[in-house]
CSV table of C-alpha atoms and ligand atoms in Angstrom, one decimal:
chain,number,residue,atom,x,y,z
A,1,MET,CA,-52.3,1.2,3.1
A,2,ILE,CA,-48.9,-0.5,2.6
A,3,ALA,CA,-48.6,0.2,-1.2
A,4,ASP,CA,-50.2,4.4,-0.3
A,5,ASN,CA,-46.5,4.3,2.5
A,6,LEU,CA,-44.3,3.5,-0.4
A,7,HIS,CA,-44.9,5.4,-2.8
A,8,ARG,CA,-45.5,8.8,0.4
A,9,VAL,CA,-42.0,7.8,1.7
A,10,LEU,CA,-40.8,8.0,-2.1
A,11,SER,CA,-42.5,11.4,-3.3
A,12,THR,CA,-40.2,12.7,-0.3
A,13,LEU,CA,-36.7,11.2,-1.9
A,14,PRO,CA,-34.7,14.0,-3.7
A,15,GLN,CA,-33.2,11.8,-7.7
A,16,GLY,CA,-30.3,9.8,-7.1
A,17,VAL,CA,-31.6,9.1,-3.2
A,18,ARG,CA,-32.8,4.6,-3.4
A,19,LEU,CA,-35.3,3.5,-0.7
A,20,VAL,CA,-33.9,-0.1,0.8
A,21,ALA,CA,-37.5,-1.3,2.2
A,22,VAL,CA,-36.4,-2.6,5.4
A,23,SER,CA,-39.1,-6.0,5.8
A,24,LYS,CA,-37.3,-7.7,8.5
A,25,PHE,CA,-40.2,-9.9,10.5
A,26,HIS,CA,-43.2,-8.6,7.6
A,27,PRO,CA,-44.6,-11.8,5.9
A,28,VAL,CA,-44.4,-12.3,2.4
A,29,CYS,CA,-47.6,-11.1,1.7
A,30,ALA,CA,-46.3,-7.8,3.0
A,31,LEU,CA,-43.5,-7.4,0.6
A,32,GLN,CA,-45.7,-9.0,-2.2
A,33,GLU,CA,-48.3,-5.4,-1.7
A,34,ALA,CA,-44.8,-3.4,-2.1
A,35,TYR,CA,-43.8,-5.5,-5.1
A,36,GLU,CA,-46.9,-4.9,-6.6
A,37,ALA,CA,-46.8,-1.4,-6.0
A,38,GLY,CA,-43.2,-1.1,-7.6
A,39,GLN,CA,-40.6,-1.4,-5.0
A,40,ARG,CA,-37.8,-3.9,-5.7
A,41,VAL,CA,-35.1,-3.1,-3.3
A,42,PHE,CA,-35.3,-5.2,0.4
A,43,GLY,CA,-33.9,-5.1,2.9
A,44,GLU,CA,-33.6,-8.0,6.0
A,45,SER,CA,-31.4,-8.6,8.8
A,46,HIS,CA,-31.4,-12.2,9.7
A,47,VAL,CA,-30.3,-14.8,7.5
A,48,GLN,CA,-32.8,-17.2,7.1
A,49,GLU,CA,-35.5,-14.7,7.3
A,50,LEU,CA,-34.3,-13.7,3.9
A,51,VAL,CA,-32.5,-16.8,2.3
A,52,GLU,CA,-36.3,-18.2,2.6
A,53,LYS,CA,-38.2,-14.9,1.5
A,54,GLU,CA,-35.9,-14.4,-1.3
A,55,ALA,CA,-36.9,-18.8,-2.0
A,56,LEU,CA,-40.2,-17.0,-2.2
A,57,LEU,CA,-40.7,-13.8,-4.3
A,58,PRO,CA,-39.3,-12.4,-8.3
A,59,LYS,CA,-36.3,-13.3,-8.9
A,60,ASP,CA,-35.8,-9.5,-10.4
A,61,ILE,CA,-35.7,-8.3,-6.1
A,62,GLU,CA,-32.8,-7.1,-5.7
A,63,TRP,CA,-31.8,-8.2,-1.9
A,64,HIS,CA,-29.7,-6.0,0.8
A,65,PHE,CA,-28.9,-7.8,4.1
A,66,ILE,CA,-28.5,-4.2,6.4
A,67,GLY,CA,-28.1,-6.6,9.6
A,68,HIS,CA,-25.2,-7.7,11.9
A,69,LEU,CA,-23.9,-10.7,9.5
A,70,GLN,CA,-21.8,-14.0,11.6
A,71,THR,CA,-19.0,-15.0,9.2
A,72,ASN,CA,-20.8,-18.3,9.4
A,73,LYS,CA,-23.9,-17.0,7.7
A,74,VAL,CA,-22.4,-15.1,4.6
A,75,LYS,CA,-22.8,-18.8,2.5
A,76,TYR,CA,-26.5,-19.0,2.8
A,77,LEU,CA,-26.4,-14.9,1.6
A,78,ALA,CA,-23.3,-14.8,-1.4
A,79,PRO,CA,-25.5,-16.9,-4.0
A,80,PHE,CA,-27.7,-13.8,-4.9
A,81,VAL,CA,-28.0,-10.8,-2.0
A,82,SER,CA,-27.0,-7.0,-3.8
A,83,LEU,CA,-25.3,-5.6,-1.2
A,84,ILE,CA,-23.9,-5.8,2.3
A,85,HIS,CA,-24.0,-3.1,4.3
A,86,ALA,CA,-23.1,-3.5,8.1
A,87,VAL,CA,-19.5,-4.9,7.0
A,88,ASP,CA,-18.1,-4.3,10.5
A,89,SER,CA,-14.6,-6.2,10.7
A,90,LEU,CA,-12.2,-7.2,8.3
A,91,LYS,CA,-12.2,-10.8,8.7
A,92,LEU,CA,-15.8,-10.5,7.9
A,93,LEU,CA,-15.0,-8.7,4.4
A,94,LYS,CA,-12.9,-11.7,4.2
A,95,GLU,CA,-15.8,-14.3,4.8
A,96,ILE,CA,-17.3,-12.4,1.9
A,97,ASN,CA,-14.6,-12.3,-0.4
A,98,ARG,CA,-14.2,-16.3,-0.5
A,99,GLN,CA,-17.7,-17.6,-0.6
A,100,ALA,CA,-19.0,-14.6,-3.7
A,101,GLU,CA,-15.2,-16.2,-5.3
A,102,ARG,CA,-16.9,-19.6,-4.6
A,103,CYS,CA,-19.8,-18.2,-6.3
A,104,GLN,CA,-18.3,-16.5,-9.0
A,105,ARG,CA,-19.7,-13.4,-8.3
A,106,ILE,CA,-18.6,-10.4,-6.8
A,107,ILE,CA,-21.0,-8.7,-3.9
A,108,PRO,CA,-20.6,-5.1,-3.6
A,109,CYS,CA,-20.7,-4.1,0.3
A,110,LEU,CA,-20.5,-1.4,2.6
A,111,LEU,CA,-18.5,-0.8,6.0
A,112,GLN,CA,-20.6,0.0,8.4
A,113,ILE,CA,-19.1,3.0,10.6
A,114,HIS,CA,-19.9,3.4,14.2
A,115,ILE,CA,-20.9,7.3,15.4
A,116,ALA,CA,-23.1,6.9,17.4
A,117,GLN,CA,-23.1,7.3,21.4
A,118,GLU,CA,-24.2,3.4,21.8
A,119,GLU,CA,-22.1,1.1,22.6
A,120,THR,CA,-25.0,-1.7,21.0
A,121,LYS,CA,-24.2,-0.5,17.3
A,122,PHE,CA,-21.7,-2.4,15.7
A,123,GLY,CA,-18.9,-0.6,13.1
A,124,PHE,CA,-15.6,0.3,12.7
A,125,THR,CA,-15.3,3.8,14.5
A,126,PRO,CA,-13.8,6.3,12.1
A,127,ASP,CA,-10.0,5.7,13.4
A,128,GLU,CA,-10.2,2.3,13.3
A,129,LEU,CA,-11.9,2.8,9.0
A,130,ARG,CA,-8.5,4.4,8.6
A,131,GLN,CA,-6.1,1.9,9.9
A,132,MET,CA,-8.4,-1.3,7.5
A,133,LEU,CA,-7.9,0.8,5.2
A,134,CYS,CA,-4.8,1.9,5.4
A,135,GLU,CA,-3.0,-1.2,6.5
A,136,GLY,CA,-4.0,-2.4,2.2
A,137,THR,CA,-5.6,-6.2,2.5
A,138,TRP,CA,-8.8,-4.8,1.4
A,139,CYS,CA,-7.1,-4.3,-1.7
A,140,GLU,CA,-6.5,-7.9,-2.3
A,141,LEU,CA,-9.6,-8.7,-2.0
A,142,LYS,CA,-11.1,-9.0,-5.9
A,143,SER,CA,-14.1,-10.8,-5.1
A,144,VAL,CA,-15.7,-8.0,-2.8
A,145,GLN,CA,-16.9,-4.2,-4.3
A,146,ILE,CA,-16.3,-1.1,-1.2
A,147,ALA,CA,-19.4,0.4,-2.6
A,148,GLY,CA,-19.6,3.3,0.2
A,149,LEU,CA,-20.2,3.6,3.7
A,150,MET,CA,-23.0,2.8,6.3
A,151,CYS,CA,-24.1,4.2,9.3
A,152,MET,CA,-26.8,4.6,12.0
A,153,ALA,CA,-27.9,7.2,14.4
A,154,THR,CA,-28.1,7.3,17.8
A,155,ASN,CA,-31.8,6.0,18.4
A,156,THR,CA,-32.2,9.5,20.5
A,157,ASP,CA,-35.4,12.5,19.9
A,158,ASP,CA,-32.7,14.7,20.2
A,159,GLN,CA,-32.7,16.2,15.9
A,160,GLN,CA,-29.4,18.0,16.6
A,161,GLN,CA,-27.7,15.3,17.4
A,162,ILE,CA,-28.7,12.9,14.6
A,163,ALA,CA,-27.2,15.6,12.4
A,164,ASN,CA,-23.9,16.4,14.0
A,165,GLU,CA,-23.8,12.7,13.2
A,166,PHE,CA,-24.7,12.1,10.4
A,167,THR,CA,-22.3,15.0,9.5
A,168,GLN,CA,-19.5,13.6,10.8
A,169,ALA,CA,-20.5,10.0,8.4
A,170,ALA,CA,-20.8,12.7,5.6
A,171,GLN,CA,-16.8,13.7,6.2
A,172,ILE,CA,-15.4,10.5,7.3
A,173,PHE,CA,-16.9,9.0,3.5
A,174,GLN,CA,-15.3,12.0,1.7
A,175,GLU,CA,-12.2,11.7,2.9
A,176,VAL,CA,-12.0,7.9,2.1
A,177,LYS,CA,-12.7,8.7,-0.9
A,178,GLY,CA,-10.8,10.9,-1.4
A,179,THR,CA,-8.3,9.3,-0.2
A,180,TYR,CA,-9.0,5.4,-0.9
A,181,PHE,CA,-11.7,5.6,-3.7
A,182,PRO,CA,-11.0,9.1,-6.1
A,183,ASP,CA,-11.5,6.8,-9.0
A,184,ASP,CA,-13.6,4.7,-8.3
A,185,LYS,CA,-16.7,5.2,-9.6
A,186,ALA,CA,-18.6,2.0,-7.5
A,187,PHE,CA,-17.6,4.2,-4.3
A,188,CYS,CA,-20.7,6.4,-4.6
A,189,GLU,CA,-23.2,5.1,-1.4
A,190,LEU,CA,-23.5,6.4,1.5
A,191,SER,CA,-25.9,4.7,3.4
A,192,MET,CA,-28.0,5.7,6.8
A,193,GLY,CA,-31.1,7.0,7.5
A,194,MET,CA,-34.4,4.8,8.7
A,195,SER,CA,-37.9,5.9,9.5
A,196,GLY,CA,-37.0,8.0,12.4
A,197,ASP,CA,-34.6,9.8,11.0
A,198,TYR,CA,-34.1,9.9,7.0
A,199,LEU,CA,-35.6,13.2,6.2
A,200,ILE,CA,-32.9,14.3,8.6
A,201,ALA,CA,-30.1,12.1,6.3
A,202,LEU,CA,-31.2,13.5,3.2
A,203,GLN,CA,-29.3,17.2,4.3
A,204,HIS,CA,-26.1,15.2,4.8
A,205,GLY,CA,-25.9,13.0,1.5
A,206,THR,CA,-27.3,9.9,2.3
A,207,THR,CA,-28.0,7.7,-0.7
A,208,LEU,CA,-29.8,4.9,0.3
A,209,VAL,CA,-32.3,5.7,3.0
A,210,ARG,CA,-33.4,2.5,4.8
A,211,VAL,CA,-37.3,2.4,5.5
A,212,GLY,CA,-39.7,0.1,7.4
A,213,SER,CA,-41.9,0.9,10.2
A,214,MET,CA,-43.2,4.3,7.7
A,215,ILE,CA,-44.5,1.8,4.6
A,216,PHE,CA,-44.6,-1.9,6.9
A,217,GLY,CA,-46.4,-1.1,9.8
A,218,GLU,CA,-44.7,-1.7,13.1
A,219,ARG,CA,-42.5,-4.9,13.5
A,220,ASP,CA,-44.7,-8.6,14.7
A,221,TYR,CA,-41.9,-10.3,16.4
A,222,SER,CA,-43.3,-13.4,16.7
A,223,ILE,CA,-42.7,-14.1,13.7
A,224,HIS,CA,-39.6,-16.1,14.3
A,225,LYS,CA,-40.7,-18.5,16.4
A,226,GLN,CA,-43.7,-19.2,14.7
A,227,PRO,CA,-43.7,-23.4,13.2
B,301,LIG,C1,-34.1,-1.6,10.8
B,301,LIG,C2,-33.7,-1.3,10.6
B,301,LIG,C3,-34.0,-0.3,9.3
B,301,LIG,C4,-34.9,0.0,9.8
B,301,LIG,O1,-36.2,0.9,10.7
B,301,LIG,P1,-37.2,1.1,11.0
B,301,LIG,O2,-37.1,2.6,12.2
B,301,LIG,O3,-38.7,0.5,11.0
B,301,LIG,O4,-37.5,1.9,9.9
B,301,LIG,C5,-32.9,0.3,9.2
B,301,LIG,N1,-31.9,-0.2,9.1
B,301,LIG,C6,-31.3,-1.0,10.0
B,301,LIG,C7,-29.4,-1.5,10.6
B,301,LIG,C8,-32.6,-1.7,11.3
B,301,LIG,O5,-32.0,-2.8,11.1
């Protein structure tokens, strides 16, 4: 069933858009099934869960961290993570840089922008993002590579509102690319769209969709409580 779901989602993606299979709260056997169906990019949002799964699954998996990341946990991901989607402060970016340096790696990161009308979502507001980039410290962080932006739309049934938010995100992406990364081919990713709204995101220039429940089904939130 997971393989069928995966192929159904993949069949809707145009060329140039990659699928991050969001496997948080799903057991290793579910990821294994998606892996055997050809999926190589997985997204997780809890550090310990990701570290445990990474140890058990094949080494050619590209692990993306998509959740809110605490600075004190960066060190656990730094040795292997392929992309950190939700960098929401300069402090976090600096810590990723520090840990990447220790591992002699360059870690690709996306800056999370907060557009949704929800208090609970993390990220830079557009003005905070402009200020952070303008201030310039990020340029000195040689062990992180800012590879684009990430955003989450408001959790709503209002398709027009979601479309408006993705439109705004795409505009800010173009602005930031034009101002700070005009000649940087690595600044190319716009991570937006989840199971409920990725089809809308596809119409607004997403390059990475983060789809979980449409592939793996409902999440079992008791997984973390097991001994
Ligand atoms: C859980 C999660 C997803 C996937 O959500 P689904 O609705 O299951 O597709 C995508 N992005 C982030 C940041 C998430 O935390």
